[in-house]
Amino acid sequence: MTLTARTALLAGLLPLLPLAPALAEAPEAFQGDGMLIVNNWGGPTVDRMHKAWYGDFPDESGIDVSFTSIPDVAKLKIMDQVGNVEWDVVDFEGNQMLLAMKDDLLAPIDYDLIFQLVPEAELDPSQMEEYGIGSVAFSTVIAWNTDEFGQEGPQDWVEFFDTEKFPGRRALYARPKPALEIALMADGVAPDAVYPIDIDRAFEALDKIGPKVDLWVEKTSQWDVLIQNREVDLMGSSLTRTMAQIEEGEPFALTFNESIVEQSYWTIPKNAPNVEDAQKLVAWMMRAEGQRAALSDLPYYGMANTAALDGLPEATLAKLPGAPENAKNVMRINAQWWFDHDAEVQTRWLDWLSRQ
């Protein structure tokens, strides 16, 4: 991409990342003078998180950062084919990262550079892949209306579907992931035994719980309205959306037990305009202090640097899916399984959902 074309592109993006108060200047290996475009999921919550997380990077490194959305492997593949990749860093969900890897679209993560800035022992090995490193982990949780059930709502998916103990309207996300996982746990499968998914058993389990679901939610933004309008009493809902509404004073509570955690990853397109500076930004985002600041402001996610939890108040840790107490009995999405079976499951899922 020519400098003129890249400048024009940047003019149409979101504003440059607001700068956080400067700390010590970045080490020499992290200095530069270019411009990076980060493709993430957008929205005011993301803007707040990233300002806290690495808002000091431009000021300390000399490398500017701007944003666009939404991560799309098919679009990246087209840009790569025509030799006009516009993104330097992309926040891909696990299955998206695997698809981009299959199409040879990504550069390996420079772990030697990361370890110049962050002790290797601080990073969660489960989030360190060859072509990606953990950005955020997001969760689906069991939530309920406390006006109906008090603080003692259902504590697992078996109880969630116990209509005698917990009568009321139920809602789940209308996607096979995590509906299959939920159905299996409701059928008595332990969180750590869900994978590899027995697809036939999963759909048999869906047949059992399907009549108890009053609303299949198409978009995560619907959770806000459902909570505010009291349209449902029990939900398998987004932790982020639910916690935000609870903090606004809505009468809902949740449990982290048997929550479903899905990991996203920072990735770098191999033909990005500025791979070298992109590696610097990814390394910068692994610092404990930046991740800690983001979690302090928006304590709804999991982060790659385990030291980010150090020093956080107990009230904040209580909200974090990655805090030890909350992460004891969670179910982690297996991105590789879904990459291998998604097409098969999607066809069967659409047929099943059409009959509900």
mmCIF file of C-alpha atoms in Angstrom:
data_model
loop_
_atom_site.group_PDB
_atom_site.id
_atom_site.type_symbol
_atom_site.label_atom_id
_atom_site.label_comp_id
_atom_site.label_asym_id
_atom_site.label_seq_id
_atom_site.Cartn_x
_atom_site.Cartn_y
_atom_site.Cartn_z
ATOM 1 C CA MET A 1 0.000 0.000 0.000
ATOM 2 C CA THR A 2 1.347 3.442 -0.871
ATOM 3 C CA LEU A 3 1.873 6.022 1.878
ATOM 4 C CA THR A 4 -0.893 8.159 0.355
ATOM 5 C CA ALA A 5 -3.361 5.264 0.255
ATOM 6 C CA ARG A 6 -2.523 4.223 3.803
ATOM 7 C CA THR A 7 -2.970 7.795 5.036
ATOM 8 C CA ALA A 8 -6.391 7.938 3.360
ATOM 9 C CA LEU A 9 -7.366 4.639 4.941
ATOM 10 C CA LEU A 10 -6.401 5.852 8.398
ATOM 11 C CA ALA A 11 -8.528 8.946 7.983
ATOM 12 C CA GLY A 12 -11.622 6.731 7.791
ATOM 13 C CA LEU A 13 -10.828 4.718 10.899
ATOM 14 C CA LEU A 14 -11.648 5.320 14.519
ATOM 15 C CA PRO A 15 -9.649 8.106 16.190
ATOM 16 C CA LEU A 16 -6.128 7.389 17.306
ATOM 17 C CA LEU A 17 -5.793 5.638 20.639
ATOM 18 C CA PRO A 18 -5.973 8.214 23.454
ATOM 19 C CA LEU A 19 -2.714 8.300 25.334
ATOM 20 C CA ALA A 20 -2.480 7.079 28.904
ATOM 21 C CA PRO A 21 -0.088 8.895 31.234
ATOM 22 C CA ALA A 22 3.459 8.062 30.178
ATOM 23 C CA LEU A 23 5.507 5.660 32.235
ATOM 24 C CA ALA A 24 9.190 4.946 31.648
ATOM 25 C CA GLU A 25 10.178 5.156 28.012
ATOM 26 C CA ALA A 26 9.994 1.867 26.133
ATOM 27 C CA PRO A 27 13.255 -0.075 25.687
ATOM 28 C CA GLU A 28 15.177 0.653 22.498
ATOM 29 C CA ALA A 29 13.963 -2.574 20.878
ATOM 30 C CA PHE A 30 10.405 -1.202 21.074
ATOM 31 C CA GLN A 31 11.060 2.209 19.566
ATOM 32 C CA GLY A 32 9.732 3.163 16.125
ATOM 33 C CA ASP A 33 7.985 5.866 14.153
ATOM 34 C CA GLY A 34 5.325 4.121 12.103
ATOM 35 C CA MET A 35 1.583 3.577 12.212
ATOM 36 C CA LEU A 36 -0.263 0.388 13.128
ATOM 37 C CA ILE A 37 -3.854 -0.558 12.354
ATOM 38 C CA VAL A 38 -5.421 -2.939 14.867
ATOM 39 C CA ASN A 39 -8.541 -4.809 13.807
ATOM 40 C CA ASN A 40 -10.671 -5.698 16.822
ATOM 41 C CA TRP A 41 -14.341 -6.018 17.740
ATOM 42 C CA GLY A 42 -15.049 -2.321 18.286
ATOM 43 C CA GLY A 43 -17.475 -0.525 20.582
ATOM 44 C CA PRO A 44 -17.107 1.756 23.608
ATOM 45 C CA THR A 45 -16.240 -1.087 25.986
ATOM 46 C CA VAL A 46 -13.359 -2.156 23.756
ATOM 47 C CA ASP A 47 -12.195 1.454 23.460
ATOM 48 C CA ARG A 48 -12.083 1.814 27.257
ATOM 49 C CA MET A 49 -10.285 -1.461 27.721
ATOM 50 C CA HIS A 50 -7.581 -0.747 25.192
ATOM 51 C CA LYS A 51 -6.975 2.776 26.411
ATOM 52 C CA ALA A 52 -6.200 1.333 29.846
ATOM 53 C CA TRP A 53 -4.395 -1.716 28.464
ATOM 54 C CA TYR A 54 -1.844 -0.196 26.076
ATOM 55 C CA GLY A 55 -2.794 3.438 25.687
ATOM 56 C CA ASP A 56 0.739 4.402 26.706
ATOM 57 C CA PHE A 57 2.334 2.503 23.776
ATOM 58 C CA PRO A 58 2.268 5.343 21.201
ATOM 59 C CA ASP A 59 3.729 7.871 23.608
ATOM 60 C CA GLU A 60 6.466 5.562 24.847
ATOM 61 C CA SER A 61 7.406 3.840 21.584
ATOM 62 C CA GLY A 62 6.757 6.552 19.001
ATOM 63 C CA ILE A 63 4.504 4.151 17.070
ATOM 64 C CA ASP A 64 0.933 5.349 16.534
ATOM 65 C CA VAL A 65 -2.068 3.017 16.769
ATOM 66 C CA SER A 66 -5.504 3.241 15.149
ATOM 67 C CA PHE A 67 -8.443 0.854 15.012
ATOM 68 C CA THR A 68 -10.865 -0.712 12.622
ATOM 69 C CA SER A 69 -13.334 -3.607 12.908
ATOM 70 C CA ILE A 70 -14.513 -6.359 12.559
ATOM 71 C CA PRO A 71 -12.034 -9.305 12.328
ATOM 72 C CA ASP A 72 -12.832 -11.284 9.183
ATOM 73 C CA VAL A 73 -10.643 -14.100 7.841
ATOM 74 C CA ALA A 74 -12.268 -14.064 4.397
ATOM 75 C CA LYS A 75 -11.521 -10.351 4.001
ATOM 76 C CA LEU A 76 -7.932 -10.835 5.144
ATOM 77 C CA LYS A 77 -7.522 -13.627 2.601
ATOM 78 C CA ILE A 78 -8.762 -11.391 -0.218
ATOM 79 C CA MET A 79 -6.472 -8.554 0.875
ATOM 80 C CA ASP A 80 -3.556 -10.971 0.970
ATOM 81 C CA GLN A 81 -4.350 -12.327 -2.493
ATOM 82 C CA VAL A 82 -4.412 -8.876 -4.080
ATOM 83 C CA GLY A 83 -1.316 -7.746 -2.189
ATOM 84 C CA ASN A 84 -3.058 -5.032 -0.174
ATOM 85 C CA VAL A 85 -3.227 -6.128 3.472
ATOM 86 C CA GLU A 86 -4.539 -3.209 5.529
ATOM 87 C CA TRP A 87 -4.295 -4.648 9.058
ATOM 88 C CA ASP A 88 -1.182 -4.996 11.181
ATOM 89 C CA VAL A 89 -2.700 -6.767 14.211
ATOM 90 C CA VAL A 90 -5.979 -8.722 14.323
ATOM 91 C CA ASP A 91 -7.912 -9.976 17.355
ATOM 92 C CA PHE A 92 -9.158 -13.345 16.074
ATOM 93 C CA GLU A 93 -11.281 -15.853 17.946
ATOM 94 C CA GLY A 94 -9.688 -19.265 18.216
ATOM 95 C CA ASN A 95 -11.404 -20.884 15.237
ATOM 96 C CA GLN A 96 -10.703 -17.787 13.116
ATOM 97 C CA MET A 97 -7.022 -18.004 13.981
ATOM 98 C CA LEU A 98 -6.973 -21.659 12.953
ATOM 99 C CA LEU A 99 -8.637 -20.838 9.634
ATOM 100 C CA ALA A 100 -6.138 -18.037 8.987
ATOM 101 C CA MET A 101 -3.311 -20.455 9.815
ATOM 102 C CA LYS A 102 -4.714 -23.006 7.369
ATOM 103 C CA ASP A 103 -4.667 -20.352 4.638
ATOM 104 C CA ASP A 104 -1.093 -19.332 5.566
ATOM 105 C CA LEU A 105 -2.105 -15.768 6.387
ATOM 106 C CA LEU A 106 -0.296 -15.241 9.691
ATOM 107 C CA ALA A 107 3.225 -14.481 10.884
ATOM 108 C CA PRO A 108 4.636 -16.401 13.870
ATOM 109 C CA ILE A 109 4.560 -14.512 17.155
ATOM 110 C CA ASP A 110 8.020 -13.268 18.177
ATOM 111 C CA TYR A 111 8.250 -14.761 21.648
ATOM 112 C CA ASP A 112 11.912 -13.786 22.017
ATOM 113 C CA LEU A 113 10.798 -10.149 21.725
ATOM 114 C CA ILE A 114 7.960 -10.668 24.210
ATOM 115 C CA PHE A 115 10.350 -12.194 26.743
ATOM 116 C CA GLN A 116 12.552 -9.097 26.544
ATOM 117 C CA LEU A 117 9.653 -7.235 28.121
ATOM 118 C CA VAL A 118 7.632 -9.845 30.040
ATOM 119 C CA PRO A 119 8.975 -12.782 32.083
ATOM 120 C CA GLU A 120 7.930 -16.012 30.396
ATOM 121 C CA ALA A 121 6.779 -17.406 33.748
ATOM 122 C CA GLU A 122 4.053 -14.738 33.946
ATOM 123 C CA LEU A 123 2.305 -15.880 30.762
ATOM 124 C CA ASP A 124 -0.337 -18.606 30.665
ATOM 125 C CA PRO A 125 1.145 -21.375 28.454
ATOM 126 C CA SER A 126 -2.340 -22.397 27.286
ATOM 127 C CA GLN A 127 -2.662 -19.014 25.557
ATOM 128 C CA MET A 128 0.705 -19.105 23.781
ATOM 129 C CA GLU A 129 0.307 -20.443 20.253
ATOM 130 C CA GLU A 130 2.790 -20.262 17.398
ATOM 131 C CA TYR A 131 0.662 -17.796 15.419
ATOM 132 C CA GLY A 132 -1.271 -16.101 18.222
ATOM 133 C CA ILE A 133 -1.148 -15.134 21.868
ATOM 134 C CA GLY A 134 -4.147 -14.604 24.134
ATOM 135 C CA SER A 135 -5.962 -11.293 23.874
ATOM 136 C CA VAL A 136 -9.064 -11.778 26.013
ATOM 137 C CA ALA A 137 -11.106 -14.746 27.140
ATOM 138 C CA PHE A 138 -14.853 -14.148 27.247
ATOM 139 C CA SER A 139 -17.479 -16.164 29.075
ATOM 140 C CA THR A 140 -21.025 -17.464 28.986
ATOM 141 C CA VAL A 141 -22.466 -17.756 32.486
ATOM 142 C CA ILE A 142 -25.613 -18.893 34.270
ATOM 143 C CA ALA A 143 -27.545 -15.796 35.408
ATOM 144 C CA TRP A 144 -30.920 -15.281 37.064
ATOM 145 C CA ASN A 145 -33.390 -12.670 38.261
ATOM 146 C CA THR A 146 -32.873 -12.166 41.992
ATOM 147 C CA ASP A 147 -36.386 -10.789 42.389
ATOM 148 C CA GLU A 148 -37.563 -14.293 41.531
ATOM 149 C CA PHE A 149 -34.892 -16.510 43.077
ATOM 150 C CA GLY A 150 -32.851 -14.369 45.459
ATOM 151 C CA GLN A 151 -29.108 -14.942 45.495
ATOM 152 C CA GLU A 152 -29.485 -18.734 45.413
ATOM 153 C CA GLY A 153 -30.180 -19.331 41.774
ATOM 154 C CA PRO A 154 -29.133 -22.395 39.746
ATOM 155 C CA GLN A 155 -25.501 -23.312 40.340
ATOM 156 C CA ASP A 156 -24.970 -25.589 37.339
ATOM 157 C CA TRP A 157 -26.630 -26.449 34.027
ATOM 158 C CA VAL A 158 -28.563 -29.393 35.496
ATOM 159 C CA GLU A 159 -30.215 -26.991 37.941
ATOM 160 C CA PHE A 160 -30.653 -24.371 35.231
ATOM 161 C CA PHE A 161 -33.074 -26.699 33.449
ATOM 162 C CA ASP A 162 -34.837 -27.877 36.614
ATOM 163 C CA THR A 163 -38.174 -26.203 35.921
ATOM 164 C CA GLU A 164 -39.709 -27.348 39.213
ATOM 165 C CA LYS A 165 -36.995 -25.847 41.381
ATOM 166 C CA PHE A 166 -36.541 -22.808 39.147
ATOM 167 C CA PRO A 167 -39.725 -22.042 37.189
ATOM 168 C CA GLY A 168 -39.577 -19.160 34.747
ATOM 169 C CA ARG A 169 -38.640 -18.057 31.251
ATOM 170 C CA ARG A 170 -35.240 -19.192 29.986
ATOM 171 C CA ALA A 171 -32.978 -17.836 27.245
ATOM 172 C CA LEU A 172 -29.885 -19.219 25.536
ATOM 173 C CA TYR A 173 -27.647 -17.962 22.753
ATOM 174 C CA ALA A 174 -28.868 -19.307 19.405
ATOM 175 C CA ARG A 175 -25.561 -20.811 18.290
ATOM 176 C CA PRO A 176 -24.382 -24.415 18.387
ATOM 177 C CA LYS A 177 -21.315 -23.192 20.251
ATOM 178 C CA PRO A 178 -21.949 -23.167 23.228
ATOM 179 C CA ALA A 179 -25.422 -24.753 23.023
ATOM 180 C CA LEU A 180 -23.952 -28.227 22.483
ATOM 181 C CA GLU A 181 -21.638 -27.836 25.461
ATOM 182 C CA ILE A 182 -24.505 -26.568 27.629
ATOM 183 C CA ALA A 183 -26.760 -29.445 26.601
ATOM 184 C CA LEU A 184 -24.103 -32.018 27.469
ATOM 185 C CA MET A 185 -23.424 -30.476 30.897
ATOM 186 C CA ALA A 186 -27.192 -30.369 31.497
ATOM 187 C CA ASP A 187 -27.146 -34.081 30.659
ATOM 188 C CA GLY A 188 -24.618 -34.712 33.416
ATOM 189 C CA VAL A 189 -21.305 -34.502 31.541
ATOM 190 C CA ALA A 190 -18.547 -32.874 33.628
ATOM 191 C CA PRO A 191 -17.013 -29.697 32.152
ATOM 192 C CA ASP A 192 -13.632 -31.366 31.665
ATOM 193 C CA ALA A 193 -15.223 -34.338 29.875
ATOM 194 C CA VAL A 194 -17.239 -32.453 27.237
ATOM 195 C CA TYR A 195 -14.569 -32.892 24.528
ATOM 196 C CA PRO A 196 -14.389 -34.586 22.187
ATOM 197 C CA ILE A 197 -18.094 -33.883 21.767
ATOM 198 C CA ASP A 198 -20.287 -36.865 21.043
ATOM 199 C CA ILE A 199 -22.425 -35.100 18.450
ATOM 200 C CA ASP A 200 -25.284 -37.601 18.517
ATOM 201 C CA ARG A 201 -25.499 -37.443 22.303
ATOM 202 C CA ALA A 202 -25.313 -33.637 22.198
ATOM 203 C CA PHE A 203 -28.333 -33.411 19.919
ATOM 204 C CA GLU A 204 -30.213 -35.939 22.020
ATOM 205 C CA ALA A 205 -29.478 -33.707 25.016
ATOM 206 C CA LEU A 206 -30.648 -30.673 23.052
ATOM 207 C CA ASP A 207 -33.940 -32.469 22.426
ATOM 208 C CA LYS A 208 -34.387 -32.707 26.208
ATOM 209 C CA ILE A 209 -33.676 -29.067 27.010
ATOM 210 C CA GLY A 210 -35.107 -27.480 23.852
ATOM 211 C CA PRO A 211 -38.732 -27.351 25.092
ATOM 212 C CA LYS A 212 -37.550 -25.540 28.238
ATOM 213 C CA VAL A 213 -35.905 -22.664 26.343
ATOM 214 C CA ASP A 214 -38.379 -19.834 25.767
ATOM 215 C CA LEU A 215 -36.076 -17.577 23.764
ATOM 216 C CA TRP A 216 -33.089 -18.247 21.521
ATOM 217 C CA VAL A 217 -31.050 -15.049 21.444
ATOM 218 C CA GLU A 218 -29.543 -14.095 18.085
ATOM 219 C CA LYS A 219 -27.295 -11.187 19.145
ATOM 220 C CA THR A 220 -25.348 -10.628 22.351
ATOM 221 C CA SER A 221 -26.648 -7.044 22.491
ATOM 222 C CA GLN A 222 -30.111 -8.485 23.212
ATOM 223 C CA TRP A 223 -29.050 -9.514 26.709
ATOM 224 C CA ASP A 224 -29.095 -5.874 27.851
ATOM 225 C CA VAL A 225 -32.700 -5.386 26.770
ATOM 226 C CA LEU A 226 -33.856 -8.735 28.125
ATOM 227 C CA ILE A 227 -32.410 -7.922 31.534
ATOM 228 C CA GLN A 228 -33.710 -4.347 31.622
ATOM 229 C CA ASN A 229 -37.218 -5.372 30.569
ATOM 230 C CA ARG A 230 -37.304 -8.512 32.787
ATOM 231 C CA GLU A 231 -38.274 -10.564 29.744
ATOM 232 C CA VAL A 232 -36.520 -13.680 31.024
ATOM 233 C CA ASP A 233 -35.812 -15.088 34.469
ATOM 234 C CA LEU A 234 -32.872 -17.381 33.737
ATOM 235 C CA MET A 235 -30.178 -16.950 31.095
ATOM 236 C CA GLY A 236 -27.108 -18.597 29.688
ATOM 237 C CA SER A 237 -25.749 -15.170 28.892
ATOM 238 C CA SER A 238 -22.665 -13.080 28.173
ATOM 239 C CA LEU A 239 -20.697 -12.369 31.354
ATOM 240 C CA THR A 240 -19.751 -8.931 30.069
ATOM 241 C CA ARG A 241 -23.312 -7.887 29.267
ATOM 242 C CA THR A 242 -24.760 -9.378 32.442
ATOM 243 C CA MET A 243 -22.162 -7.954 34.803
ATOM 244 C CA ALA A 244 -22.530 -4.499 33.267
ATOM 245 C CA GLN A 245 -26.287 -4.593 33.862
ATOM 246 C CA ILE A 246 -25.833 -5.806 37.452
ATOM 247 C CA GLU A 247 -23.507 -2.870 38.075
ATOM 248 C CA GLU A 248 -26.205 -0.572 36.685
ATOM 249 C CA GLY A 249 -28.470 -1.830 39.464
ATOM 250 C CA GLU A 250 -30.479 -4.506 37.661
ATOM 251 C CA PRO A 251 -31.640 -7.322 39.987
ATOM 252 C CA PHE A 252 -29.627 -10.191 38.527
ATOM 253 C CA ALA A 253 -26.933 -12.495 39.855
ATOM 254 C CA LEU A 254 -24.674 -15.111 38.292
ATOM 255 C CA THR A 255 -22.385 -18.017 39.001
ATOM 256 C CA PHE A 256 -19.009 -18.805 37.446
ATOM 257 C CA ASN A 257 -19.507 -22.514 38.080
ATOM 258 C CA GLU A 258 -19.678 -24.386 34.753
ATOM 259 C CA SER A 259 -19.200 -21.122 32.896
ATOM 260 C CA ILE A 260 -18.042 -21.490 29.302
ATOM 261 C CA VAL A 261 -14.825 -19.707 28.384
ATOM 262 C CA GLU A 262 -13.714 -18.943 24.841
ATOM 263 C CA GLN A 263 -10.280 -17.567 23.998
ATOM 264 C CA SER A 264 -9.363 -14.906 21.452
ATOM 265 C CA TYR A 265 -5.837 -14.254 20.186
ATOM 266 C CA TRP A 266 -3.701 -11.388 18.969
ATOM 267 C CA THR A 267 -2.416 -12.336 15.542
ATOM 268 C CA ILE A 268 -0.250 -10.615 12.921
ATOM 269 C CA PRO A 269 -0.950 -11.000 9.178
ATOM 270 C CA LYS A 270 2.272 -12.194 7.562
ATOM 271 C CA ASN A 271 1.974 -9.585 4.797
ATOM 272 C CA ALA A 272 0.936 -6.759 7.119
ATOM 273 C CA PRO A 273 2.354 -3.325 6.226
ATOM 274 C CA ASN A 274 4.488 -3.241 9.371
ATOM 275 C CA VAL A 275 5.084 -6.698 10.846
ATOM 276 C CA GLU A 276 8.105 -5.581 12.870
ATOM 277 C CA ASP A 277 6.243 -2.846 14.758
ATOM 278 C CA ALA A 278 3.188 -5.113 15.072
ATOM 279 C CA GLN A 279 5.341 -7.589 16.999
ATOM 280 C CA LYS A 280 6.352 -4.744 19.348
ATOM 281 C CA LEU A 281 2.723 -3.848 20.049
ATOM 282 C CA VAL A 282 1.734 -7.469 20.712
ATOM 283 C CA ALA A 283 4.626 -7.808 23.141
ATOM 284 C CA TRP A 284 3.628 -4.532 24.846
ATOM 285 C CA MET A 285 0.094 -5.842 25.351
ATOM 286 C CA MET A 286 1.455 -8.756 27.394
ATOM 287 C CA ARG A 287 2.707 -6.516 30.236
ATOM 288 C CA ALA A 288 1.071 -7.193 33.601
ATOM 289 C CA GLU A 289 0.605 -3.510 34.427
ATOM 290 C CA GLY A 290 -1.415 -2.788 31.288
ATOM 291 C CA GLN A 291 -3.602 -5.852 31.652
ATOM 292 C CA ARG A 292 -4.107 -5.083 35.344
ATOM 293 C CA ALA A 293 -5.280 -1.565 34.493
ATOM 294 C CA ALA A 294 -7.760 -2.955 31.955
ATOM 295 C CA LEU A 295 -9.123 -5.506 34.414
ATOM 296 C CA SER A 296 -9.482 -2.847 37.082
ATOM 297 C CA ASP A 297 -11.672 -0.813 34.740
ATOM 298 C CA LEU A 298 -13.574 -3.683 33.107
ATOM 299 C CA PRO A 299 -13.282 -6.855 35.196
ATOM 300 C CA TYR A 300 -15.167 -9.180 32.870
ATOM 301 C CA TYR A 301 -12.416 -10.953 30.918
ATOM 302 C CA GLY A 302 -9.510 -13.342 31.204
ATOM 303 C CA MET A 303 -5.999 -12.164 30.315
ATOM 304 C CA ALA A 304 -2.789 -13.933 29.270
ATOM 305 C CA ASN A 305 -0.522 -12.495 31.946
ATOM 306 C CA THR A 306 -1.346 -14.213 35.219
ATOM 307 C CA ALA A 307 0.568 -11.549 37.172
ATOM 308 C CA ALA A 308 -2.121 -9.062 36.123
ATOM 309 C CA LEU A 309 -4.204 -10.413 39.015
ATOM 310 C CA ASP A 310 -1.579 -9.475 41.592
ATOM 311 C CA GLY A 311 -2.649 -6.607 43.815
ATOM 312 C CA LEU A 312 -6.230 -6.392 42.564
ATOM 313 C CA PRO A 313 -8.833 -5.820 45.287
ATOM 314 C CA GLU A 314 -10.946 -8.770 46.395
ATOM 315 C CA ALA A 315 -14.045 -7.038 45.027
ATOM 316 C CA THR A 316 -12.464 -6.946 41.566
ATOM 317 C CA LEU A 317 -11.173 -10.518 41.725
ATOM 318 C CA ALA A 318 -14.700 -11.687 42.578
ATOM 319 C CA LYS A 319 -15.848 -10.515 39.136
ATOM 320 C CA LEU A 320 -12.965 -11.943 37.118
ATOM 321 C CA PRO A 321 -13.461 -15.237 35.267
ATOM 322 C CA GLY A 322 -9.717 -15.858 35.443
ATOM 323 C CA ALA A 323 -9.445 -15.425 39.222
ATOM 324 C CA PRO A 324 -8.531 -18.775 40.845
ATOM 325 C CA GLU A 325 -11.792 -19.120 42.779
ATOM 326 C CA ASN A 326 -13.923 -18.429 39.695
ATOM 327 C CA ALA A 327 -11.895 -20.627 37.338
ATOM 328 C CA LYS A 328 -12.163 -23.819 39.399
ATOM 329 C CA ASN A 329 -14.865 -25.576 37.393
ATOM 330 C CA VAL A 330 -15.203 -23.924 33.998
ATOM 331 C CA MET A 331 -15.604 -25.422 30.539
ATOM 332 C CA ARG A 332 -13.111 -24.095 27.983
ATOM 333 C CA ILE A 333 -14.109 -24.061 24.334
ATOM 334 C CA ASN A 334 -11.891 -26.341 22.257
ATOM 335 C CA ALA A 335 -11.261 -24.241 19.147
ATOM 336 C CA GLN A 336 -9.589 -27.113 17.296
ATOM 337 C CA TRP A 337 -12.611 -29.375 17.776
ATOM 338 C CA TRP A 338 -14.923 -26.705 16.392
ATOM 339 C CA PHE A 339 -12.582 -26.011 13.495
ATOM 340 C CA ASP A 340 -12.688 -29.707 12.589
ATOM 341 C CA HIS A 341 -16.451 -30.214 13.045
ATOM 342 C CA ASP A 342 -18.111 -26.830 12.523
ATOM 343 C CA ALA A 343 -19.505 -27.508 9.037
ATOM 344 C CA GLU A 344 -21.018 -30.839 10.099
ATOM 345 C CA VAL A 345 -22.563 -29.375 13.245
ATOM 346 C CA GLN A 346 -23.900 -26.188 11.612
ATOM 347 C CA THR A 347 -26.056 -28.079 9.113
ATOM 348 C CA ARG A 348 -27.539 -30.275 11.797
ATOM 349 C CA TRP A 349 -27.978 -27.340 14.196
ATOM 350 C CA LEU A 350 -29.937 -25.203 11.727
ATOM 351 C CA ASP A 351 -32.279 -28.086 11.081
ATOM 352 C CA TRP A 352 -32.734 -28.693 14.810
ATOM 353 C CA LEU A 353 -33.301 -25.016 15.644
ATOM 354 C CA SER A 354 -35.879 -24.635 12.882
ATOM 355 C CA ARG A 355 -38.050 -27.185 14.686
ATOM 356 C CA GLN A 356 -38.020 -25.418 18.073
#
